[in-house]
Structures are given as C-alpha cells and as structure tokens.
Protein backbone atom coordinates (compact mmCIF):
# COMPACT_ATOMS: atom_id res chain seq x y z
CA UNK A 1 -10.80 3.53 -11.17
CA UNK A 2 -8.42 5.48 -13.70
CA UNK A 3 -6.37 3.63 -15.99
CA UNK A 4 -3.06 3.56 -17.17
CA UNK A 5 -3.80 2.13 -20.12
CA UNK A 6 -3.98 5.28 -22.22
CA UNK A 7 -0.93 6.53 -20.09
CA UNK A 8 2.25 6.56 -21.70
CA UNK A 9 4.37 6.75 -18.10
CA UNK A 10 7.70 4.71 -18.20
CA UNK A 11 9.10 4.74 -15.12
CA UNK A 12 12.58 4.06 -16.74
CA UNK A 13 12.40 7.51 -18.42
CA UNK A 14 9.46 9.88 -16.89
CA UNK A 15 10.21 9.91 -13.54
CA UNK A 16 12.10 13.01 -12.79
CA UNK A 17 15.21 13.98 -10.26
CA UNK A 18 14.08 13.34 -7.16
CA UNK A 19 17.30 15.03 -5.43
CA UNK A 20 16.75 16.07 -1.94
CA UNK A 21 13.54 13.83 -1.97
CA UNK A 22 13.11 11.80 1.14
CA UNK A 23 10.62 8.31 0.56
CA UNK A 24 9.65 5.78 3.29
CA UNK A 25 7.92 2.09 1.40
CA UNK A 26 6.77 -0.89 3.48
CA UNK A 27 7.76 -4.19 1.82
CA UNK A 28 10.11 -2.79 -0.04
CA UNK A 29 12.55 -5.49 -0.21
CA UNK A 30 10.98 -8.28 -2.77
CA UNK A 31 8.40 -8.05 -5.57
CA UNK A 32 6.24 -4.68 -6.14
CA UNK A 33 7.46 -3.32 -3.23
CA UNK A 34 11.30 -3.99 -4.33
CA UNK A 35 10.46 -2.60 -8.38
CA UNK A 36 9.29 0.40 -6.42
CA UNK A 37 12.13 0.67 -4.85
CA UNK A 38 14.88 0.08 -7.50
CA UNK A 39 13.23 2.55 -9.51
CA UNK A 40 13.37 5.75 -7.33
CA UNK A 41 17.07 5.14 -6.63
CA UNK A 42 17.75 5.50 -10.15
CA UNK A 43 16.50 9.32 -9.74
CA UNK A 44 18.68 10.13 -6.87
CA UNK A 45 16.52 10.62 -4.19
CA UNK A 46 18.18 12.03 -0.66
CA UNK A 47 16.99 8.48 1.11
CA UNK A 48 14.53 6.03 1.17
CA UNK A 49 13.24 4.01 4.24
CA UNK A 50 11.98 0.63 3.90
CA UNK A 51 9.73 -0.27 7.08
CA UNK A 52 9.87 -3.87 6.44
CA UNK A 53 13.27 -6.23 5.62
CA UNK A 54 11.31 -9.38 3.62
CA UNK A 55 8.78 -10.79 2.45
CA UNK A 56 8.07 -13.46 3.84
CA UNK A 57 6.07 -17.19 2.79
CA UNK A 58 2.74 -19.08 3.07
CA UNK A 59 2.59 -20.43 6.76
CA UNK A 60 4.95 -17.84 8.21
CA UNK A 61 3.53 -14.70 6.71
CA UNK A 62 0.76 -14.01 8.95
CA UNK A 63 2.75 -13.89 12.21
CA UNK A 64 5.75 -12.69 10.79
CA UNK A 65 4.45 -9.64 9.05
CA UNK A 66 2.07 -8.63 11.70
CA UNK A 67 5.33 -8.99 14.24
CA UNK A 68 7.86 -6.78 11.57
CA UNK A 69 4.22 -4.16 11.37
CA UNK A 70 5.05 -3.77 15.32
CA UNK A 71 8.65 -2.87 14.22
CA UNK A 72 7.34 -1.14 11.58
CA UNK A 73 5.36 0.94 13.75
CA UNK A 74 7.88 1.90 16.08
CA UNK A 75 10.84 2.88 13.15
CA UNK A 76 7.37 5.17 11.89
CA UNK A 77 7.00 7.24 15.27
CA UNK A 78 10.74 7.72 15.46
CA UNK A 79 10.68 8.81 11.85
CA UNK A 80 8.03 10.96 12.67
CA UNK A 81 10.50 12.72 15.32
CA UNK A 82 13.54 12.97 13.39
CA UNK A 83 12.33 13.87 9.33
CA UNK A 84 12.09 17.77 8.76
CA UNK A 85 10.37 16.34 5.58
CA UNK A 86 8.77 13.58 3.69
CA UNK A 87 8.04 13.04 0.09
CA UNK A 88 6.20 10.29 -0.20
CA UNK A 89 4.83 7.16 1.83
CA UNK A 90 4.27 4.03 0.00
CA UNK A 91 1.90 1.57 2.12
CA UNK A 92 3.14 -1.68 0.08
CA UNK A 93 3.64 -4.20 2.51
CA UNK A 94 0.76 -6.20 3.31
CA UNK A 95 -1.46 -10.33 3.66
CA UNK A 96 -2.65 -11.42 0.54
CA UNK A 97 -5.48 -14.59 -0.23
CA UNK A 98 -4.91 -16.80 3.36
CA UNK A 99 -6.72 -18.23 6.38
CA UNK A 100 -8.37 -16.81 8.87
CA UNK A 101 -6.09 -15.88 12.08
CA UNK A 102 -6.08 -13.87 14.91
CA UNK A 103 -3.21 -11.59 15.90
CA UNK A 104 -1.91 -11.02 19.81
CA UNK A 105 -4.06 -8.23 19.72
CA UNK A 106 -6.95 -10.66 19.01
CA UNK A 107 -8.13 -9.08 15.70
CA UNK A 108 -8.52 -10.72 12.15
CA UNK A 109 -4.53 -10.79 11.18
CA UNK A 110 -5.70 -9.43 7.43
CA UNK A 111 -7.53 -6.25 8.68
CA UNK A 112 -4.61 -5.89 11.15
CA UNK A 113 -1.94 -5.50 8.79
CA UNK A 114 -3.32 -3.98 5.45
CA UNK A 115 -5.74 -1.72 7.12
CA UNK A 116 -5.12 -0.85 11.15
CA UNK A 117 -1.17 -0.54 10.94
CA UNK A 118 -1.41 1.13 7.42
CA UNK A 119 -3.46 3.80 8.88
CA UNK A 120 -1.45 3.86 12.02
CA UNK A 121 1.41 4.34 9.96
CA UNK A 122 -0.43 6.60 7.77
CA UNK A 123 -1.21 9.23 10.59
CA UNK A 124 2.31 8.62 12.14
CA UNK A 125 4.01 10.15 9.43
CA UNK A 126 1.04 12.80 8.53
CA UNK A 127 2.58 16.11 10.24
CA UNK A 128 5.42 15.62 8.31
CA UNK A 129 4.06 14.52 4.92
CA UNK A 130 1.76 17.75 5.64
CA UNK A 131 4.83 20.40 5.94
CA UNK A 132 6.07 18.95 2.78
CA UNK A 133 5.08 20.45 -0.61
CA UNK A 134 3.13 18.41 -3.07
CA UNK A 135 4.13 15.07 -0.80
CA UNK A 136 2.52 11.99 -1.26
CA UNK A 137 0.43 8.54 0.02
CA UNK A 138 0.55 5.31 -1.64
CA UNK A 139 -1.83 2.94 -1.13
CA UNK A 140 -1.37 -0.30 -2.95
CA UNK A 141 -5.02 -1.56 -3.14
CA UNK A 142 -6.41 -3.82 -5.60
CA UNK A 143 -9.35 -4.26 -8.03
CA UNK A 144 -10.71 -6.89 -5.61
CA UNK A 145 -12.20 -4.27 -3.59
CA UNK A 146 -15.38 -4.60 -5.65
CA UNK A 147 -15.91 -8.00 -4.25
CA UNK A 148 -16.02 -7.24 -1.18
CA UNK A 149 -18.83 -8.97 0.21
CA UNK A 150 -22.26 -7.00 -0.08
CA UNK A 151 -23.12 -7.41 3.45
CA UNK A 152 -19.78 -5.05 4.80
CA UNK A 153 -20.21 -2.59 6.99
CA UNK A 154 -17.08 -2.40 9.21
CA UNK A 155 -19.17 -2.34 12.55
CA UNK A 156 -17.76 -3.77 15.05
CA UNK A 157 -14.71 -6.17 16.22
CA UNK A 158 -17.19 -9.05 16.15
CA UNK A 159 -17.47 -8.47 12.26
CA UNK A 160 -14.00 -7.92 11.77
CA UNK A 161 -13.05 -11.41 13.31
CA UNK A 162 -16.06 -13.43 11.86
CA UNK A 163 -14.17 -15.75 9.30
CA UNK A 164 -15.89 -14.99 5.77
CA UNK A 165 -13.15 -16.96 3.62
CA UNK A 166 -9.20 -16.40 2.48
CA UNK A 167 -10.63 -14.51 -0.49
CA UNK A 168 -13.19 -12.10 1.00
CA UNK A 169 -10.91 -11.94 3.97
CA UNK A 170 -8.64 -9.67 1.19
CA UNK A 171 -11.09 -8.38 -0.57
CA UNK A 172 -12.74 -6.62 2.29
CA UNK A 173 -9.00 -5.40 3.37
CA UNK A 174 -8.94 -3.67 0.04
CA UNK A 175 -12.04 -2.03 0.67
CA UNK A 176 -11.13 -0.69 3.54
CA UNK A 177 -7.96 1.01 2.23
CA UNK A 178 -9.73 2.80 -0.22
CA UNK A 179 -12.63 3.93 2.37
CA UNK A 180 -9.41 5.32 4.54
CA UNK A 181 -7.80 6.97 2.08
CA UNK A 182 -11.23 8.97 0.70
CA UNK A 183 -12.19 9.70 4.27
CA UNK A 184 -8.13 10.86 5.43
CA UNK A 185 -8.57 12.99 2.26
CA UNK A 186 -11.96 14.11 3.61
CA UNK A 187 -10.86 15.06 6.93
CA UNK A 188 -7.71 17.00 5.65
CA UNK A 189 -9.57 19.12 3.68
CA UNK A 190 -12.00 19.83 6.23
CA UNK A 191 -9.12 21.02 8.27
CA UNK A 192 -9.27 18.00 10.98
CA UNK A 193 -5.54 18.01 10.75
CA UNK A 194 -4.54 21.35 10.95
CA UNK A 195 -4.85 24.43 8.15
CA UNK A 196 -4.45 23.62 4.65
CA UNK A 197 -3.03 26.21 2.40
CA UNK A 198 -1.38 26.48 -1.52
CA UNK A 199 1.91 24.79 -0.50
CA UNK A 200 0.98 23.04 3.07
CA UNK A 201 -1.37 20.07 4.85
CA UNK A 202 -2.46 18.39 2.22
CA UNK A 203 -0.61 15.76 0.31
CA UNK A 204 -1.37 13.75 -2.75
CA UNK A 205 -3.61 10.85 -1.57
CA UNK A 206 -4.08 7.93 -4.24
CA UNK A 207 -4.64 4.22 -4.38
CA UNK A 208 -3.25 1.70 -6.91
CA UNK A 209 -3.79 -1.45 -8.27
CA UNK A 210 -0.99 -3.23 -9.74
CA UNK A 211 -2.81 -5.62 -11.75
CA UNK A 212 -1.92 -9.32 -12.11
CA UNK A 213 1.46 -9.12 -11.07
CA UNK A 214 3.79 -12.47 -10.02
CA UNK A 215 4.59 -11.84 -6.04
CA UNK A 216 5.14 -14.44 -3.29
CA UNK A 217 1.68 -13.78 -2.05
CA UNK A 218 0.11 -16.29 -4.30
CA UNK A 219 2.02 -18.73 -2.16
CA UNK A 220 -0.31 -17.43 0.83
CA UNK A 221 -3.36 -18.98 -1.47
CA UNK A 222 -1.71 -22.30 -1.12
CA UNK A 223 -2.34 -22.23 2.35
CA UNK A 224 -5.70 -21.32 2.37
CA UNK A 225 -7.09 -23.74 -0.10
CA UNK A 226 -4.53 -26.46 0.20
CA UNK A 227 -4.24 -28.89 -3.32
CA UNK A 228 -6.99 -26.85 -5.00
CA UNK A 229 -4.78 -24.09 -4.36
CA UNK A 230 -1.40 -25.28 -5.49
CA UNK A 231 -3.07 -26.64 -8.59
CA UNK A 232 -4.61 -22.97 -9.29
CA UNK A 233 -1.35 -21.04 -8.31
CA UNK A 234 1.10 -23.62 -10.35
CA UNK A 235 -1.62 -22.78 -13.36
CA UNK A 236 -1.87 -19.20 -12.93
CA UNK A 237 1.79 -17.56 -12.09
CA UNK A 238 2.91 -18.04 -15.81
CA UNK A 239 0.78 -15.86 -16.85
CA UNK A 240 1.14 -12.83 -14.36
CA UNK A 241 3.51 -10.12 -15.18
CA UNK A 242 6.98 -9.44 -13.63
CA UNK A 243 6.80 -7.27 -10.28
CA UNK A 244 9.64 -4.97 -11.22
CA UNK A 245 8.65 -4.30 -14.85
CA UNK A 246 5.00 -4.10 -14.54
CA UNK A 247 3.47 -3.92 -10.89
CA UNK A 248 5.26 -1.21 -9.68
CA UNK A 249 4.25 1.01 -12.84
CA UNK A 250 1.15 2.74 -10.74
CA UNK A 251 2.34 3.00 -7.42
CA UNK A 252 5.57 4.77 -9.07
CA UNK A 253 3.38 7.26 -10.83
CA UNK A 254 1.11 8.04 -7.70
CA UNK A 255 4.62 8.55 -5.79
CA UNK A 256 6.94 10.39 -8.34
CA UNK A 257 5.13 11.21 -11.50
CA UNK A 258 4.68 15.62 -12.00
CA UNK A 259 1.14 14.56 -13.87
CA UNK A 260 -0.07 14.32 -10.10
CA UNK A 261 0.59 18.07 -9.69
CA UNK A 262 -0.09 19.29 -12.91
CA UNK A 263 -3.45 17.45 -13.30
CA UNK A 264 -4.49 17.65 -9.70
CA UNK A 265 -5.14 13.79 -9.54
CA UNK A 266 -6.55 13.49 -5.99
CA UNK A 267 -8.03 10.66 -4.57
CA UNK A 268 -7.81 8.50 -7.50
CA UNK A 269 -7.58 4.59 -8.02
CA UNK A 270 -4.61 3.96 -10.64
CA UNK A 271 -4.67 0.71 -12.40
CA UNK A 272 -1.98 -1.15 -15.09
C-alpha cells in the first residue's frame, strides 16, 4: 500500500492537459465516481464515457447495478469496436457493505459486480488500452482487503455463494480486485496478451483506496444490519470526507497524474 500522504498531488492544479485523451469511468455520475469525473473535464480531455447513469440506494442497489453492469457490458464491447484509442479505464462503480443475494446468473451479487464484470470489462477494453501509449486501469479497491477472511481461497462457485456476512462479503470483493489486477499485470508482461514493447501492450495497472469518504453506499449497510446499522451510519457519515474533494484524489492520480510515467509506479495500491 503506497500513500499519498507524503504526496503533494492536487488534482485542481497537477493534473495536466489531457487534450485528445479519451477516458471511460463506471459510476461516474454521483460520489467518487462523479469527483473523478468533474475533475478530468476541467483538463479538456477529447471524451469521457461513463458506463453507468446513477447510483443507486440500499434495497435497490443490488439488482439495479448488477442489471446497468449488463448494460455496462454491452456499451464496453461496442466501445471496444469503435475507439482507435483509450486513455484510461476507471473501474468505480461497484456493491458496498449489504446482504447476501444472488444474481440471475445465480452467483453472489457482490463478487458479480465488483469483481466478474470489472474484469469482463477490464479485458473488453484491453486491445485498445494496449495500442495506447502509457494508458491506464483504475481499480477503486479499498483497505478492507486485509480483512478478508483468512480462510479465502476463491475455489469454486460453492464458495463464492456461501453467505460469510455483509462485511466480509466486501471485503473479500476487494481482495479479489487486487489479486486481478497483479495477475492481468502478470499475464501482460508475460506476453499472454500479445507483444509488449517501449510504447505498446502494457498499460499502467494500479489500485486505489479512497479512504473514508461520504458515498451513498453506507446506505447499503443499513440494509444489512438493519437499526444497528442506521445507528452506526447516522454516527459515522459526519465524520467521512467529501467524495469530490477527497475520494477521488487517488484514483485521479493513478488515471492522469505524469508521476505514473516518470516513476514507473506499476501495480501499486494508492491510498488518501
């Protein structure tokens, strides 16, 4: 894990022109996702895709986001056709702290949305992100990776779907990202994905962590652990920083910040 806390990057003032730049984020209309966002138009990038249109609340965001990841999906393969380029991909979007649930595709709803469709998503987009010079991969992870439970081992489906509990159920999708994005890097490398060479097939692959930030996926807790967790969300959102000021401050240096380059930060975990 690499901090920011010695970094002195202000996305207000570091982050460079990004003209002709091309972006795609997921989630990026509300919270981290819509900080992220707001700040690369203010560098006058070419365009940026959002593969999601909300954010959505408590009891509806399970189905709803894994139904807009199917949409999400699709907009990816197309985008996959039609970019001659891509600059960056920011996987945002995602479940935070809720109940166990099983998608259409009978699969725990938190692994299917932060891990399977990020990856699918992920690989989509690849050839593209590979042709492009010094591109980029976003992963928003989190520090609660580390508590995943001990006894992990992503095995089998019958794992996967065993209920462990709203918070482990996140944790261990957090986990997971991380594993993906060390093993995608792996792979490239290794040449799994076609040649890599000085200014082709290998983009900038780093995680983040956005630190306590105030999003609407505390509300997802509420669900999970009812009055106990109304009490504890009610008590803790005061204290958690603003989305826009403060938890988009990693993911916008993994995606636009020349340090990247310059200090050949690869396969890193960036925290607030």
């Amino acid at each position: 894990m690499v901090s920011l806390t010695d970094n002195k990057f202000d996305p207000n003032t570091d982050i460079p022109d990004l003209s002709g730049k091309i972006y795609v984020v997921t989630g990026g209309s509300a919270g981290i996702g819509f900080g992220i966002v707001a700040h690369l138009l203010q560098h006058n990038p070419e365009k940026i895709y959002l593969l999601s249109n909300k954010e959505v609340h408590a009891e509806e965001a399970q189905e709803e986001l894994a139904k807009k990841w199917g949409d999400a999906n699709k907009t990816a393969r197309n985008l996959a056709k039609e970019l001659t380029r891509l600059d960056g991909l920011v996987c945002n979007a995602g479940l935070g702290v809720g109940p166990y649930n099983e998608s259409e595709d009978k699969l725990d709803t938190h692994m299917q949305v932060n891990v399977f469709a990020q990856a699918h998503i992920i690989l989509t987009l690849l050839p593209v992100l590979q042709k492009t010079k010094d591109s980029r991969i976003v992963s928003q992870s989190s520090d609660l990776h580390r508590a995943a439970p001990s006894s992990t081992k992503f095995e089998s489906v019958e794992e996967i779907n065993t209920d462990i509990g709203a918070t482990f159920l996140y944790n261990r999708t957090k986990l997971a990202q991380i594993l993906f994005s060390h093993q995608l890097l792996k792979r490239i490398k290794a040449g799994r994905f076609g040649t890599v060479t000085d200014t082709e097939g290998l983009p900038w692959i780093n995680s983040t962590h956005p630190g306590g930030i105030k999003t609407d996926q505390q509300f997802q807790a509420e669900e999970a652990y009812g009055t106990i967790g109304k009490i504890g969300v009610r008590a803790v959102r005061p204290l958690l920083g603003d989305p826009v000021d403060k938890g988009c401050r990693p993911a916008l240096f993994a995606t636009a910040s020349p340090d990247i380059v310059t200090e050949q930060i690869q396969g890193s975990i960036y925290r607030t």
